[in-house]
XYZ file of N, CA, C and O in Angstrom:
608
model
N 0.429 8.923 -20.466
C 0.662 8.451 -20.962
C 1.891 7.771 -20.326
O 2.718 8.205 -20.335
N 2.252 6.288 -21.024
C 3.125 5.503 -20.562
C 3.823 4.958 -21.619
O 3.452 4.821 -23.084
N 5.489 4.939 -22.020
C 5.929 4.859 -22.872
C 6.156 2.969 -23.115
O 6.150 2.628 -21.456
N 6.445 2.848 -24.307
C 6.753 1.085 -24.029
C 7.863 1.104 -23.682
O 8.613 2.214 -23.870
N 7.990 -0.098 -22.881
C 9.441 -0.367 -22.100
C 10.391 -1.395 -23.272
O 9.335 -2.089 -23.851
N 11.381 -0.911 -23.167
C 12.029 -1.186 -24.327
C 12.801 -2.761 -23.435
O 13.747 -2.509 -22.284
N 12.938 -3.664 -24.224
C 13.786 -4.754 -23.853
C 15.144 -4.706 -23.460
O 15.573 -3.996 -24.396
N 15.456 -5.534 -22.043
C 16.793 -4.886 -21.722
C 18.064 -5.847 -22.439
O 17.197 -6.915 -22.944
N 18.961 -5.217 -22.992
C 19.972 -5.720 -23.720
C 20.058 -7.620 -22.549
O 20.465 -7.260 -21.528
N 20.977 -8.260 -24.166
C 20.970 -9.915 -22.441
C 22.137 -9.346 -21.554
O 23.068 -8.448 -22.091
N 21.746 -9.836 -20.535
C 22.678 -8.797 -19.588
C 23.349 -10.152 -18.721
O 22.553 -10.437 -18.260
N 24.541 -10.143 -17.934
C 24.622 -11.029 -16.822
C 24.656 -10.228 -15.548
O 25.307 -9.229 -15.603
N 23.564 -10.517 -14.979
C 23.307 -9.940 -13.638
C 23.741 -10.866 -12.396
O 23.697 -10.488 -11.019
N 24.472 -12.192 -12.520
C 25.804 -12.419 -11.741
C 24.616 -13.309 -10.331
O 24.205 -13.820 -10.540
N 24.764 -12.429 -8.988
C 24.171 -12.903 -8.031
C 22.964 -12.210 -7.732
O 22.047 -12.507 -7.087
N 22.239 -11.663 -8.741
C 21.273 -9.654 -8.730
C 20.051 -11.302 -8.034
O 19.219 -10.899 -7.981
N 19.640 -12.064 -9.340
C 18.519 -12.511 -9.297
C 18.216 -13.725 -8.083
O 17.271 -14.062 -7.546
N 19.364 -13.655 -7.166
C 19.241 -14.572 -5.929
C 19.482 -13.859 -4.579
O 18.998 -14.044 -3.660
N 19.179 -12.284 -5.014
C 19.075 -11.341 -3.644
C 17.912 -10.541 -3.609
O 17.136 -10.057 -4.638
N 17.401 -10.864 -2.671
C 15.740 -10.498 -2.164
C 15.553 -9.169 -2.692
O 14.627 -8.544 -3.237
N 16.732 -7.810 -2.011
C 16.096 -6.930 -2.228
C 15.545 -6.560 -4.020
O 15.189 -5.698 -4.162
N 16.854 -6.907 -4.973
C 16.630 -6.822 -6.354
C 15.602 -7.208 -6.722
O 14.791 -6.562 -7.505
N 15.138 -8.274 -6.660
C 13.695 -9.241 -6.919
C 12.786 -8.667 -5.515
O 11.655 -8.035 -7.250
N 12.850 -8.341 -5.142
C 11.641 -7.165 -4.356
C 11.310 -5.874 -5.438
O 10.401 -5.385 -5.882
N 12.497 -5.198 -5.784
C 12.446 -3.867 -6.317
C 11.825 -4.402 -7.528
O 11.096 -3.169 -8.030
N 12.067 -5.340 -8.629
C 12.021 -5.591 -10.022
C 10.269 -6.126 -9.677
O 8.980 -5.781 -10.496
N 9.901 -6.556 -8.666
C 8.271 -6.905 -8.941
C 7.670 -5.873 -7.977
O 7.032 -5.555 -8.867
N 8.474 -4.612 -7.720
C 7.428 -4.076 -6.876
C 7.567 -3.101 -7.858
O 6.172 -1.905 -8.751
N 8.851 -2.690 -8.898
C 8.485 -1.723 -10.200
C 7.455 -2.113 -11.053
O 7.124 -1.132 -11.869
N 6.892 -3.636 -11.486
C 5.856 -4.213 -12.262
C 4.977 -3.255 -12.025
O 3.967 -3.519 -12.303
N 4.614 -3.785 -10.870
C 3.238 -3.919 -9.813
C 3.147 -1.607 -9.986
O 2.013 -2.019 -10.101
N 4.273 -1.010 -9.870
C 3.893 0.221 -9.861
C 3.308 0.594 -11.281
O 2.707 1.576 -11.096
N 4.256 -0.066 -12.229
C 3.623 0.719 -13.806
C 2.333 0.248 -13.798
O 2.076 0.775 -15.011
N 1.986 -0.708 -12.931
C 0.013 -1.418 -13.609
C -0.176 -0.461 -12.638
O -1.561 0.265 -12.941
N -0.120 -0.384 -11.038
C -1.100 0.369 -9.990
C -1.114 1.914 -9.971
O -2.270 2.815 -10.439
N -0.174 2.689 -10.524
C 0.444 4.149 -10.042
C -0.285 4.583 -10.781
O -1.469 5.587 -10.770
N -0.703 4.497 -12.232
C -1.240 5.334 -13.222
C -2.824 4.975 -13.156
O -4.084 6.510 -12.932
N -3.634 3.885 -12.439
C -5.012 4.101 -12.028
C -5.288 4.883 -10.370
O -6.187 5.180 -10.890
N -4.612 5.010 -9.630
C -4.670 5.626 -8.864
C -4.459 7.421 -9.012
O -5.032 7.819 -8.725
N -3.720 7.420 -9.646
C -3.016 8.682 -10.121
C -4.286 8.914 -10.869
O -4.749 10.520 -11.096
N -4.825 8.840 -11.847
C -5.841 9.067 -12.855
C -6.877 8.924 -11.976
O -8.094 9.980 -12.060
N -7.413 8.741 -10.645
C -8.276 8.851 -9.614
C -8.131 9.249 -8.203
O -8.526 10.188 -7.689
N -6.932 10.103 -8.433
C -6.234 11.695 -7.572
C -5.775 10.537 -6.190
O -5.519 11.223 -5.020
N -4.986 9.322 -6.324
C -4.683 9.183 -5.294
C -3.001 8.683 -5.638
O -2.910 8.858 -6.351
N -2.317 8.631 -4.410
C -0.802 8.088 -4.217
C -0.891 6.575 -3.635
O -2.121 6.423 -3.044
N -0.110 5.697 -3.843
C -0.316 4.673 -3.507
C -0.255 4.956 -1.781
O -0.743 4.127 -1.195
N 0.899 5.323 -1.713
C 1.037 5.508 0.003
C -0.938 5.992 0.353
O -1.195 5.794 1.764
N -1.384 7.171 0.284
C -2.594 7.659 0.132
C -3.516 6.388 0.566
O -4.452 6.393 1.302
N -3.961 5.727 -0.835
C -4.716 4.483 -0.840
C -4.161 3.542 0.639
O -4.757 2.731 1.349
N -3.087 2.777 0.814
C -2.625 2.071 1.979
C -2.501 3.057 3.176
O -3.335 2.245 4.519
N -2.508 3.947 3.149
C -2.870 4.818 4.594
C -4.761 4.764 4.738
O -4.980 4.536 6.151
N -5.206 4.963 4.056
C -6.772 5.167 3.861
C -7.489 3.132 4.135
O -7.926 3.226 4.630
N -6.830 2.866 3.868
C -7.419 0.971 3.917
C -6.985 1.078 5.071
O -8.080 0.025 6.125
N -5.758 1.302 5.831
C -5.680 0.720 7.176
C -6.421 1.334 8.284
O -7.094 0.590 9.272
N -6.830 2.775 7.640
C -7.793 3.483 8.230
C -9.166 2.654 8.764
O -9.808 2.782 9.678
N -9.765 2.456 7.178
C -10.779 1.201 6.772
C -10.990 0.338 7.578
O -11.633 0.290 8.603
N -10.178 -0.176 7.754
C -9.950 -1.634 9.232
C -9.584 -1.766 10.335
O -9.454 -2.552 10.863
N -9.234 -0.717 10.361
C -8.844 0.064 12.054
C -9.315 1.198 12.247
O -8.162 1.945 12.871
N -10.235 1.490 12.678
C -10.927 2.714 13.048
C -11.098 3.281 14.442
O -10.585 2.330 15.227
N -10.737 4.509 14.812
C -10.309 5.251 15.852
C -8.817 4.816 16.831
O -9.013 4.288 17.548
N -7.538 4.462 15.451
C -6.573 4.510 16.458
C -5.581 5.745 15.694
O -6.043 6.861 14.848
N -4.583 5.866 16.625
C -4.010 6.845 17.023
C -2.911 6.769 15.809
O -2.286 5.541 15.110
N -2.139 8.292 15.729
C -1.395 8.874 14.825
C -0.205 7.712 14.781
O 0.298 7.078 13.537
N -0.073 7.379 15.931
C 1.392 6.247 16.279
C 0.794 4.857 15.205
O 1.933 4.277 14.792
N -0.005 4.622 16.104
C -0.770 3.592 15.014
C -0.682 3.115 13.793
O -0.047 1.790 13.179
N -1.084 4.313 13.220
C -0.814 4.570 11.849
C -0.125 4.669 10.673
O 0.068 3.878 9.846
N 1.071 5.057 11.868
C 1.982 5.394 11.424
C 3.157 3.911 11.159
O 3.381 3.548 10.000
N 2.621 2.925 12.587
C 4.131 1.911 12.744
C 2.861 0.683 11.261
O 3.787 -0.337 10.540
N 1.716 0.764 10.811
C 1.605 -0.344 10.035
C 1.504 0.351 8.768
O 1.554 -0.170 7.560
N 1.188 1.572 8.401
C 1.852 2.312 7.034
C 3.378 2.150 6.523
O 3.845 1.948 5.640
N 4.210 1.962 7.831
C 5.664 1.742 7.427
C 6.003 3.173 6.940
O 7.338 3.007 6.438
N 5.688 4.033 7.017
C 6.691 5.557 7.061
C 7.015 5.996 8.671
O 6.760 5.675 9.553
N 7.445 6.850 8.004
C 8.075 8.445 9.312
C 6.438 9.397 9.788
O 5.777 9.009 8.962
N 6.349 9.055 11.344
C 5.523 10.117 11.301
C 5.051 11.327 10.716
O 3.867 11.517 10.616
N 5.886 12.337 10.630
C 5.775 13.315 9.638
C 4.735 12.908 8.468
O 4.303 14.097 7.799
N 5.140 11.523 7.806
C 4.930 11.416 6.536
C 3.086 11.132 6.660
O 2.364 11.404 5.758
N 2.888 10.253 7.505
C 1.846 9.911 8.022
C 0.980 11.208 8.462
O 0.214 10.849 7.516
N 1.586 12.219 9.334
C 0.861 12.879 9.190
C 0.157 13.994 7.742
O -0.594 14.037 7.823
N 1.005 14.182 7.472
C 0.974 14.430 5.731
C -0.257 13.465 5.098
O -1.381 13.994 4.498
N -0.064 12.274 4.851
C -0.915 11.649 4.080
C -1.813 11.487 5.120
O -3.658 11.574 4.289
N -2.539 11.572 6.462
C -3.461 11.252 7.005
C -4.044 13.132 6.615
O -5.385 12.930 6.600
N -3.677 13.834 6.588
C -4.075 15.622 6.089
C -4.640 15.787 4.998
O -5.692 16.457 4.705
N -3.985 14.715 3.804
C -4.473 15.360 2.461
C -5.564 14.498 2.311
O -6.492 14.769 1.721
N -5.953 13.417 3.187
C -7.251 12.292 3.270
C -7.910 13.399 3.727
O -9.564 13.232 3.334
N -8.452 13.860 4.702
C -8.701 14.848 5.552
C -9.221 15.758 5.096
O -10.761 16.071 4.325
N -8.393 16.449 4.115
C -8.941 17.908 3.082
C -9.874 17.332 2.038
O -10.467 17.555 1.599
N -9.010 16.015 1.877
C -10.933 15.198 0.284
C -11.482 14.842 1.419
O -12.407 14.176 0.478
N -12.094 14.706 2.191
C -13.103 14.612 2.993
C -13.122 13.166 3.360
O -14.442 12.549 2.740
N -12.256 12.285 3.606
C -12.276 10.850 3.212
C -11.891 10.274 4.801
O -11.956 9.260 5.223
N -11.389 11.462 5.271
C -10.999 10.532 6.579
C -11.431 11.750 8.064
O -11.740 12.399 7.877
N -11.664 11.443 9.223
C -12.065 12.639 10.077
C -11.666 12.050 11.166
O -11.182 11.253 11.538
N -11.085 13.302 12.350
C -10.329 12.494 13.553
C -11.565 13.076 14.455
O -12.254 14.267 14.364
N -11.251 12.337 15.491
C -11.571 12.659 16.779
C -10.674 12.614 17.921
O -9.749 11.793 17.736
N -11.321 13.136 19.562
C -10.559 12.920 20.357
C -11.224 12.302 21.318
O -12.400 12.312 21.966
N -11.221 10.635 22.064
C -11.782 9.930 22.664
C -12.075 10.634 24.438
O -11.460 11.756 24.811
N -13.335 10.702 25.069
C -13.617 10.760 26.389
C -12.595 11.015 27.290
O -12.036 11.753 27.921
N -11.927 9.526 27.334
C -11.043 9.248 28.253
C -9.974 9.632 28.083
O -9.179 9.765 28.929
N -8.963 10.354 27.241
C -8.097 11.034 27.058
C -7.821 12.033 25.962
O -7.917 11.756 24.784
N -7.985 13.306 26.148
C -7.986 14.590 25.137
C -6.603 14.817 24.571
O -6.679 15.597 23.224
N -6.429 14.655 24.869
C -4.268 14.134 24.444
C -4.179 13.051 22.981
O -3.487 13.280 22.134
N -5.386 12.527 22.910
C -5.018 11.177 21.837
C -6.156 11.636 20.800
O -7.313 12.466 21.163
N -5.395 11.864 19.317
C -6.336 11.666 18.307
C -6.422 10.570 17.463
O -5.179 9.884 17.379
N -7.965 10.526 17.331
C -8.551 9.062 16.610
C -8.379 9.461 15.210
O -9.724 10.212 15.379
N -8.654 8.277 14.621
C -8.815 8.697 12.922
C -10.176 7.623 12.376
O -10.004 6.748 13.158
N -11.062 8.146 11.371
C -12.123 7.100 11.004
C -12.176 7.226 9.643
O -11.734 8.680 9.300
N -12.979 6.775 9.190
C -12.943 6.710 7.627
C -14.193 7.230 7.821
O -15.301 7.096 8.251
N -14.514 8.189 6.290
C -16.406 8.849 6.538
C -16.462 7.545 4.772
O -15.982 6.740 4.774
N -17.876 7.659 5.244
C -18.656 7.057 3.819
C -17.411 6.722 2.132
O -17.384 5.782 1.806
N -17.684 8.499 2.329
C -17.090 8.536 1.037
C -15.161 7.883 0.448
O -15.029 7.148 0.037
N -15.127 8.028 1.770
C -13.483 7.095 1.785
C -14.003 6.108 2.118
O -12.638 5.341 1.481
N -14.536 5.299 2.569
C -14.394 4.045 2.440
C -15.090 3.167 0.984
O -14.219 2.282 0.572
N -15.721 3.558 0.182
C -16.442 3.508 -0.951
C -14.570 4.614 -2.034
O -14.853 3.269 -2.797
N -14.064 4.778 -1.637
C -13.486 5.058 -2.243
C -12.122 3.940 -2.635
O -11.203 3.372 -3.311
N -11.485 3.900 -1.140
C -10.748 3.017 -0.447
C -11.271 1.102 -1.337
O -9.897 0.669 -1.990
N -12.201 1.035 -1.316
C -12.455 -0.195 -1.878
C -12.752 -0.398 -3.279
O -12.438 -1.490 -4.106
N -12.957 0.788 -4.102
C -12.680 0.921 -5.416
C -11.392 0.690 -5.871
O -10.927 0.226 -6.855
N -10.529 1.461 -5.028
C -8.788 1.609 -5.496
C -8.594 0.370 -4.802
O -7.813 -0.393 -6.067
N -8.733 -0.207 -4.401
C -7.979 -1.564 -4.005
C -8.613 -2.500 -4.929
O -7.655 -3.341 -5.573
N -9.958 -2.404 -5.213
C -10.659 -3.263 -6.300
C -10.074 -3.243 -7.782
O -9.855 -4.200 -8.741
N -9.537 -2.141 -8.123
C -8.707 -2.042 -9.245
C -7.511 -1.604 -9.045
O -6.839 -2.369 -10.091
N -6.447 -1.441 -7.976
C -5.002 -1.806 -8.199
C -5.326 -3.586 -8.372
O -3.995 -4.331 -8.317
N -5.909 -4.583 -7.482
C -6.184 -5.911 -7.617
C -6.201 -6.444 -8.933
O -5.669 -7.794 -8.854
N -6.869 -5.660 -9.741
C -6.836 -6.444 -11.092
C -6.382 -6.380 -11.760
O -5.673 -7.012 -12.241
N -5.321 -4.936 -11.293
C -4.049 -4.754 -12.542
C -2.774 -6.053 -11.616
O -2.298 -6.281 -12.320
N -2.721 -6.009 -10.545
C -2.024 -6.846 -9.606
C -1.638 -8.171 -10.256
O -1.100 -9.203 -10.477
N -3.605 -8.637 -10.173
C -3.985 -10.380 -11.210
C -3.143 -10.356 -12.203
O -2.901 -11.564 -12.659
N -2.899 -9.183 -13.259
C -2.624 -9.394 -14.419
C -1.075 -9.918 -14.238
O -0.621 -10.353 -15.352
N -0.232 -9.077 -13.230
C 0.999 -9.336 -13.099
C 1.268 -10.766 -13.289
O 2.100 -11.785 -13.079
N 0.230 -11.562 -12.219
C 0.369 -13.211 -11.661
C -0.342 -14.016 -12.518
O -0.222 -15.545 -11.913
N -0.911 -13.494 -13.686
C -1.307 -14.195 -14.281
C -0.903 -15.332 -14.592
O -1.695 -16.518 -15.024
N 0.346 -15.835 -14.837
C 0.819 -17.238 -15.065
C 0.946 -17.992 -14.258
O 1.471 -19.094 -14.007
N 0.824 -18.087 -12.832
C 0.918 -18.146 -11.476
C -0.552 -19.442 -11.132
O -1.662 -18.664 -11.610
N -0.301 -20.332 -10.635
C -1.925 -21.174 -10.213
C -2.330 -20.635 -9.054
O -1.174 -19.890 -8.310
N -3.198 -20.946 -8.157
C -3.999 -20.136 -7.848
C -2.985 -20.880 -5.806
O -2.686 -20.290 -5.267
N -2.667 -21.826 -6.216
C -1.465 -22.840 -5.029
C 0.144 -21.742 -5.227
O -0.140 -20.966 -3.986
N 0.363 -21.866 -6.062
C 1.578 -20.605 -5.974
C 1.611 -19.183 -5.801
O 2.226 -18.245 -5.384
N 0.208 -18.612 -6.281
C -0.163 -17.223 -5.967
C 0.049 -17.405 -3.834
O 0.415 -16.079 -3.277
N -0.845 -18.234 -3.561
C -1.055 -18.288 -2.102
C 0.780 -18.681 -1.649
O 0.642 -18.138 -0.291
N 1.247 -19.345 -2.044
C 2.706 -19.677 -1.527
C 3.273 -18.374 -1.919
O 3.599 -17.763 -0.721
N 3.342 -17.728 -2.917
C 3.794 -16.273 -2.606
C 3.731 -15.727 -1.758
O 4.415 -14.364 -0.915
N 1.972 -15.200 -1.722
C 1.769 -14.164 -0.470
C 2.297 -14.889 0.869
O 2.714 -14.046 2.004
N 2.462 -16.107 1.204
C 2.676 -16.514 2.387
C 4.061 -15.876 2.770
O 4.639 -15.710 3.892
N 5.088 -16.815 1.574
C 6.032 -16.351 1.646
C 7.239 -14.684 1.777
O 7.450 -14.129 2.625
N 6.391 -14.131 0.787
C 6.458 -12.710 1.260
C 5.771 -11.911 2.647
O 6.531 -11.042 3.153
N 4.800 -12.641 3.137
C 4.536 -12.256 4.675
C 5.481 -12.435 5.502
O 5.753 -11.712 7.037
N 5.876 -13.986 5.572
C 6.936 -14.012 6.344
C 8.422 -13.918 6.093
O 8.498 -13.019 8.074
N 8.641 -13.687 4.983
C 9.917 -12.695 4.644
C 9.541 -11.108 5.718
O 10.644 -10.726 6.187
N 8.311 -11.040 5.543
C 8.313 -9.649 6.105
C 7.920 -9.019 7.367
O 8.072 -8.145 8.272
N 8.099 -10.539 8.179
C 7.316 -10.231 9.535
C 9.580 -10.519 10.648
O 8.454 -10.549 11.646
N 10.097 -10.706 9.116
C 11.195 -10.824 10.372
C 11.935 -9.822 10.660
O 12.035 -8.716 10.055
N 11.791 -9.191 12.035
C 12.454 -9.084 12.820
C 14.043 -9.089 13.764
O 14.007 -10.118 13.904
N 14.590 -8.151 13.550
C 16.260 -8.832 14.331
C 16.142 -8.136 15.762
O 15.762 -7.033 15.894
């Protein structure tokens, strides 16, 4: 059960509305309020679904490659992959050319769950962008990808 959100009192936010990190956190929390209950009701965390989708789109990748794509530390990725393996959504194998490498693949039930959770999550996120035109949505995602691609 979610609690209703009380409106914040009128506050002077100073420069906060011009700080990228602040705005991203506000947007992420709004998405979390919509999406996390749906994922939890289906037995998933956002990190698990992210990992599952990365494996679905990139079969036979190593844990290091998955870690880079998920954006968390290696031990966290290992825990995520292990949880998905225990649920029967991911398998692992070792290629003939190098038995030291472990590669991961999605199972048919994992693919079904990934697609279902993607659709449910997207449905919830669309509600957040309800007031944006299609052009504005495309621009928003383009700009976020651009900002996210910046490395120093």
